[in-house]
mmCIF file of C-alpha atoms in Angstrom:
data_model
loop_
_atom_site.group_PDB
_atom_site.id
_atom_site.type_symbol
_atom_site.label_atom_id
_atom_site.label_comp_id
_atom_site.label_asym_id
_atom_site.label_seq_id
_atom_site.Cartn_x
_atom_site.Cartn_y
_atom_site.Cartn_z
ATOM 1 C CA UNK A 246 -17.010 -31.515 7.848
ATOM 2 C CA UNK A 247 -17.112 -29.850 4.449
ATOM 3 C CA UNK A 248 -20.270 -28.514 2.788
ATOM 4 C CA UNK A 249 -21.140 -26.980 -0.559
ATOM 5 C CA UNK A 250 -23.597 -24.073 -0.411
ATOM 6 C CA UNK A 251 -25.298 -22.982 -3.654
ATOM 7 C CA UNK A 252 -27.316 -19.746 -3.320
ATOM 8 C CA UNK A 253 -27.546 -17.044 -5.990
ATOM 9 C CA UNK A 254 -28.579 -14.183 -3.677
ATOM 10 C CA UNK A 255 -25.154 -13.084 -2.506
ATOM 11 C CA UNK A 256 -26.294 -11.332 0.686
ATOM 12 C CA UNK A 257 -28.186 -14.452 1.753
ATOM 13 C CA UNK A 258 -25.264 -16.633 0.701
ATOM 14 C CA UNK A 259 -22.949 -14.652 2.986
ATOM 15 C CA UNK A 260 -25.392 -14.991 5.879
ATOM 16 C CA UNK A 261 -25.830 -18.741 5.352
ATOM 17 C CA UNK A 262 -22.079 -19.233 5.041
ATOM 18 C CA UNK A 263 -21.574 -17.431 8.367
ATOM 19 C CA UNK A 264 -24.238 -19.596 10.030
ATOM 20 C CA UNK A 265 -22.718 -22.829 8.753
ATOM 21 C CA UNK A 266 -19.192 -21.790 9.704
ATOM 22 C CA UNK A 267 -20.476 -20.909 13.179
ATOM 23 C CA UNK A 268 -21.686 -24.522 13.299
ATOM 24 C CA UNK A 269 -18.061 -25.619 12.674
ATOM 25 C CA UNK A 270 -18.512 -26.553 9.027
ATOM 26 C CA UNK A 271 -16.058 -25.747 6.264
ATOM 27 C CA UNK A 272 -18.085 -24.114 3.484
ATOM 28 C CA UNK A 273 -17.495 -23.646 -0.249
ATOM 29 C CA UNK A 274 -20.016 -21.204 -1.746
ATOM 30 C CA UNK A 275 -21.167 -21.000 -5.378
ATOM 31 C CA UNK A 276 -23.808 -18.772 -6.959
ATOM 32 C CA UNK A 277 -25.395 -20.685 -9.828
ATOM 33 C CA UNK A 278 -26.439 -24.200 -10.736
ATOM 34 C CA UNK A 279 -23.660 -24.891 -13.213
ATOM 35 C CA UNK A 280 -21.017 -24.078 -10.591
ATOM 36 C CA UNK A 281 -22.881 -26.240 -8.077
ATOM 37 C CA UNK A 282 -23.015 -29.234 -10.411
ATOM 38 C CA UNK A 283 -19.344 -28.964 -11.344
ATOM 39 C CA UNK A 284 -18.326 -28.667 -7.688
ATOM 40 C CA UNK A 285 -20.421 -31.651 -6.602
ATOM 41 C CA UNK A 286 -19.056 -33.847 -9.375
ATOM 42 C CA UNK A 287 -15.402 -32.971 -8.829
ATOM 43 C CA UNK A 288 -15.115 -32.010 -5.145
ATOM 44 C CA UNK A 289 -15.010 -33.966 -1.909
ATOM 45 C CA UNK A 290 -17.962 -32.921 0.281
ATOM 46 C CA UNK A 291 -19.839 -34.311 3.257
ATOM 47 C CA UNK A 292 -23.102 -32.587 2.299
ATOM 48 C CA UNK A 293 -24.657 -29.823 0.215
ATOM 49 C CA UNK A 294 -27.256 -27.091 0.675
ATOM 50 C CA UNK A 295 -28.880 -26.090 -2.640
ATOM 51 C CA UNK A 296 -31.294 -23.264 -3.320
ATOM 52 C CA UNK A 297 -33.899 -24.368 -5.869
ATOM 53 C CA UNK A 298 -34.230 -21.073 -7.749
ATOM 54 C CA UNK A 299 -30.780 -20.510 -9.274
ATOM 55 C CA UNK A 300 -29.608 -19.256 -12.678
ATOM 56 C CA UNK A 301 -28.192 -21.542 -15.406
ATOM 57 C CA UNK A 302 -29.437 -24.717 -13.682
ATOM 58 C CA UNK A 303 -32.034 -24.779 -10.919
ATOM 59 C CA UNK A 304 -31.428 -26.760 -7.753
ATOM 60 C CA UNK A 305 -33.762 -29.589 -8.768
ATOM 61 C CA UNK A 306 -31.917 -30.135 -12.037
ATOM 62 C CA UNK A 307 -28.565 -30.102 -10.219
ATOM 63 C CA UNK A 308 -29.960 -32.652 -7.777
ATOM 64 C CA UNK A 309 -31.284 -34.902 -10.564
ATOM 65 C CA UNK A 310 -27.997 -34.870 -12.464
ATOM 66 C CA UNK A 311 -25.985 -35.584 -9.325
ATOM 67 C CA UNK A 312 -28.228 -38.535 -8.449
ATOM 68 C CA UNK A 313 -28.227 -39.805 -12.049
ATOM 69 C CA UNK A 314 -24.433 -40.053 -11.805
ATOM 70 C CA UNK A 315 -24.642 -42.081 -8.619
ATOM 71 C CA UNK A 316 -23.427 -39.442 -6.133
ATOM 72 C CA UNK A 317 -24.917 -40.386 -2.706
ATOM 73 C CA UNK A 318 -24.014 -37.077 -1.025
ATOM 74 C CA UNK A 319 -26.675 -35.832 1.463
ATOM 75 C CA UNK A 320 -28.412 -32.774 -0.006
ATOM 76 C CA UNK A 321 -30.736 -30.234 1.609
ATOM 77 C CA UNK A 322 -32.929 -28.109 -0.675
ATOM 78 C CA UNK A 323 -33.786 -24.500 0.186
ATOM 79 C CA UNK A 324 -36.825 -22.804 -1.353
ATOM 80 C CA UNK A 325 -39.424 -20.115 -0.856
ATOM 81 C CA UNK A 326 -42.101 -22.567 -2.051
ATOM 82 C CA UNK A 327 -43.904 -24.257 0.816
ATOM 83 C CA UNK A 328 -46.542 -26.257 -1.084
ATOM 84 C CA UNK A 329 -46.821 -29.976 -0.381
ATOM 85 C CA UNK A 330 -46.326 -30.921 -4.017
ATOM 86 C CA UNK A 331 -43.111 -28.871 -4.173
ATOM 87 C CA UNK A 332 -41.767 -30.796 -1.189
ATOM 88 C CA UNK A 333 -42.778 -34.119 -2.730
ATOM 89 C CA UNK A 334 -41.058 -33.202 -6.001
ATOM 90 C CA UNK A 335 -37.865 -32.268 -4.188
ATOM 91 C CA UNK A 336 -37.769 -35.418 -2.086
ATOM 92 C CA UNK A 337 -38.680 -37.650 -5.037
ATOM 93 C CA UNK A 338 -35.818 -36.078 -6.986
ATOM 94 C CA UNK A 339 -33.369 -37.384 -4.391
ATOM 95 C CA UNK A 340 -33.153 -34.691 -1.718
ATOM 96 C CA UNK A 341 -32.492 -35.813 1.850
ATOM 97 C CA UNK A 342 -34.405 -32.862 3.297
ATOM 98 C CA UNK A 343 -36.305 -29.730 2.285
ATOM 99 C CA UNK A 344 -36.346 -26.396 4.144
ATOM 100 C CA UNK A 345 -38.609 -23.470 3.274
ATOM 101 C CA UNK A 346 -37.659 -19.810 3.647
ATOM 102 C CA UNK A 347 -37.677 -18.015 5.991
ATOM 103 C CA UNK A 348 -36.087 -20.287 8.583
ATOM 104 C CA UNK A 349 -34.157 -19.911 11.821
ATOM 105 C CA UNK A 350 -30.401 -20.394 11.895
ATOM 106 C CA UNK A 351 -30.788 -23.123 14.500
ATOM 107 C CA UNK A 352 -33.183 -25.078 12.310
ATOM 108 C CA UNK A 353 -30.807 -24.970 9.347
ATOM 109 C CA UNK A 354 -27.951 -26.298 11.477
ATOM 110 C CA UNK A 355 -30.183 -28.995 12.987
ATOM 111 C CA UNK A 356 -31.299 -30.149 9.514
ATOM 112 C CA UNK A 357 -27.691 -30.275 8.283
ATOM 113 C CA UNK A 358 -26.607 -32.232 11.366
ATOM 114 C CA UNK A 359 -29.476 -34.679 10.897
ATOM 115 C CA UNK A 360 -28.821 -35.374 7.221
ATOM 116 C CA UNK A 361 -25.064 -35.854 7.696
ATOM 117 C CA UNK A 362 -25.255 -37.766 10.981
ATOM 118 C CA UNK A 363 -25.687 -41.180 9.423
ATOM 119 C CA UNK A 364 -23.036 -40.774 6.759
ATOM 120 C CA UNK A 365 -20.160 -43.216 6.961
ATOM 121 C CA UNK A 366 -16.688 -41.876 7.596
ATOM 122 C CA UNK A 367 -15.003 -40.958 4.301
ATOM 123 C CA UNK A 368 -12.875 -43.678 2.778
ATOM 124 C CA UNK A 369 -9.098 -43.277 3.157
ATOM 125 C CA UNK A 370 -7.257 -42.073 0.071
ATOM 126 C CA UNK A 371 -4.146 -43.974 -1.062
ATOM 127 C CA UNK A 372 -1.315 -43.494 -3.518
ATOM 128 C CA UNK A 373 1.915 -45.489 -3.475
ATOM 129 C CA UNK A 374 2.766 -46.208 0.155
ATOM 130 C CA UNK A 375 0.827 -43.136 1.368
ATOM 131 C CA UNK A 376 -2.589 -43.231 3.010
ATOM 132 C CA UNK A 377 -4.642 -40.208 4.053
ATOM 133 C CA UNK A 378 -7.179 -41.055 6.763
ATOM 134 C CA UNK A 379 -9.735 -38.299 6.162
ATOM 135 C CA UNK A 380 -11.751 -39.174 9.257
ATOM 136 C CA UNK A 381 -8.841 -38.586 11.655
ATOM 137 C CA UNK A 382 -6.748 -36.194 9.496
ATOM 138 C CA UNK A 383 -3.801 -38.595 9.679
ATOM 139 C CA UNK A 384 -1.039 -39.212 7.127
ATOM 140 C CA UNK A 385 0.254 -42.797 7.189
ATOM 141 C CA UNK A 386 2.997 -44.822 5.526
ATOM 142 C CA UNK A 387 4.631 -48.123 6.547
ATOM 143 C CA UNK A 388 7.151 -45.980 8.470
ATOM 144 C CA UNK A 389 4.569 -44.434 10.797
ATOM 145 C CA UNK A 390 1.905 -41.742 11.010
ATOM 146 C CA UNK A 391 1.645 -37.978 11.504
ATOM 147 C CA UNK A 392 -1.415 -35.881 12.320
ATOM 148 C CA UNK A 393 -2.386 -33.106 9.908
ATOM 149 C CA UNK A 394 -4.194 -29.833 10.430
ATOM 150 C CA UNK A 395 -7.396 -29.339 8.456
ATOM 151 C CA UNK A 396 -5.744 -27.229 5.737
ATOM 152 C CA UNK A 397 -2.957 -29.786 5.265
ATOM 153 C CA UNK A 398 -5.472 -32.619 5.039
ATOM 154 C CA UNK A 399 -7.620 -30.778 2.482
ATOM 155 C CA UNK A 400 -4.541 -29.900 0.413
ATOM 156 C CA UNK A 401 -3.347 -33.499 0.371
ATOM 157 C CA UNK A 402 -6.863 -34.748 -0.387
ATOM 158 C CA UNK A 403 -7.140 -32.495 -3.427
ATOM 159 C CA UNK A 404 -3.679 -33.492 -4.640
ATOM 160 C CA UNK A 405 -4.406 -37.204 -4.152
ATOM 161 C CA UNK A 406 -7.688 -36.922 -6.047
ATOM 162 C CA UNK A 407 -5.800 -35.239 -8.906
ATOM 163 C CA UNK A 408 -2.646 -37.372 -8.706
ATOM 164 C CA UNK A 409 -0.379 -36.898 -11.693
ATOM 165 C CA UNK A 410 -2.180 -33.737 -12.770
ATOM 166 C CA UNK A 411 -1.496 -30.061 -12.109
ATOM 167 C CA UNK A 412 -3.574 -28.482 -9.350
ATOM 168 C CA UNK A 413 -3.336 -24.718 -9.760
ATOM 169 C CA UNK A 414 -2.657 -22.240 -6.991
ATOM 170 C CA UNK A 415 -5.992 -20.589 -7.774
ATOM 171 C CA UNK A 416 -7.881 -23.853 -7.341
ATOM 172 C CA UNK A 417 -6.134 -24.640 -4.063
ATOM 173 C CA UNK A 418 -6.863 -21.145 -2.723
ATOM 174 C CA UNK A 419 -10.511 -21.318 -3.749
ATOM 175 C CA UNK A 420 -11.287 -24.851 -2.576
ATOM 176 C CA UNK A 421 -9.510 -24.663 0.791
ATOM 177 C CA UNK A 422 -9.641 -21.013 1.798
ATOM 178 C CA UNK A 423 -12.569 -19.784 -0.303
ATOM 179 C CA UNK A 424 -10.204 -17.590 -2.282
ATOM 180 C CA UNK A 425 -9.100 -15.774 0.889
ATOM 181 C CA UNK A 426 -5.457 -16.815 0.796
ATOM 182 C CA UNK A 427 -2.317 -15.853 -1.069
ATOM 183 C CA UNK A 428 -0.135 -18.149 -3.142
ATOM 184 C CA UNK A 429 2.496 -17.678 -0.432
ATOM 185 C CA UNK A 430 0.101 -19.176 2.131
ATOM 186 C CA UNK A 431 -0.443 -22.185 -0.126
ATOM 187 C CA UNK A 432 3.333 -22.585 -0.435
ATOM 188 C CA UNK A 433 3.726 -22.561 3.362
ATOM 189 C CA UNK A 434 1.233 -25.405 3.834
ATOM 190 C CA UNK A 435 2.678 -27.328 0.894
ATOM 191 C CA UNK A 436 6.082 -27.028 2.603
ATOM 192 C CA UNK A 437 4.625 -28.488 5.808
ATOM 193 C CA UNK A 438 3.200 -31.422 3.841
ATOM 194 C CA UNK A 439 6.410 -32.074 1.956
ATOM 195 C CA UNK A 440 8.379 -32.245 5.218
ATOM 196 C CA UNK A 441 5.889 -34.710 6.692
ATOM 197 C CA UNK A 442 5.947 -36.888 3.565
ATOM 198 C CA UNK A 443 9.747 -36.936 3.680
ATOM 199 C CA UNK A 444 9.779 -37.761 7.395
ATOM 200 C CA UNK A 445 7.551 -40.782 6.731
ATOM 201 C CA UNK A 446 9.656 -41.957 3.761
ATOM 202 C CA UNK A 447 6.748 -41.553 1.351
ATOM 203 C CA UNK A 448 7.294 -42.806 -2.180
ATOM 204 C CA UNK A 449 5.228 -39.943 -3.622
ATOM 205 C CA UNK A 450 6.061 -36.262 -3.528
ATOM 206 C CA UNK A 451 4.587 -32.834 -4.229
ATOM 207 C CA UNK A 452 6.296 -31.249 -7.209
ATOM 208 C CA UNK A 453 5.980 -27.492 -7.809
ATOM 209 C CA UNK A 454 5.064 -26.289 -11.281
ATOM 210 C CA UNK A 455 6.608 -22.825 -11.521
ATOM 211 C CA UNK A 456 4.087 -19.998 -11.156
ATOM 212 C CA UNK A 457 1.184 -22.401 -11.710
ATOM 213 C CA UNK A 458 0.656 -24.841 -8.855
ATOM 214 C CA UNK A 459 1.605 -28.332 -7.713
ATOM 215 C CA UNK A 460 1.450 -31.955 -8.809
ATOM 216 C CA UNK A 461 1.510 -35.117 -6.669
ATOM 217 C CA UNK A 462 3.483 -37.880 -8.347
ATOM 218 C CA UNK A 463 5.606 -40.952 -7.668
ATOM 219 C CA UNK A 464 9.213 -40.268 -6.708
ATOM 220 C CA UNK A 465 11.977 -41.811 -8.823
ATOM 221 C CA UNK A 466 13.410 -44.996 -7.343
#
């Protein structure tokens, strides 16, 4: 399960990221409200944890804009403010839950589990004769199916969501490995995916764009 964490205090962000990863979540971390809004509008997440007091856009404004655009993603707000009216404002703005600092690691994980528990399994993604079942990490075509590892599934998901458009190496590294991967590592996993697409006689393929990234597009007949 993939989460977005938005927290401008970098030491706290590192601690929260470690806690969430210990709870078996994949975590993308951003440090201001503008980054959080952009990520929530363009990424594929199962939930988000937003600090209220952030630069550029505060967490409440990010939440309002996300809800105004019809994004139903479960969102937990973090804040140092514990007043009742602050909680009411956060919940009325569309938050699923509200947690005041300081808090125990176990409580954070319990709140995240609770708000994501009732979410439906993500819809499969399709292009041509290819289907990615994101719930089971399975690649399917009329010729059969092959299981994917998490990195392969996330790579294919990002490429499917950007079909026909360049997805840069930098974006792939950041979104899937949090920037902690080389372009060579991306190439290795892309190679795995290309072999699996070929084995299943997929009518779409991953095309390299020299020194830039990759594009998913229909194969010539």
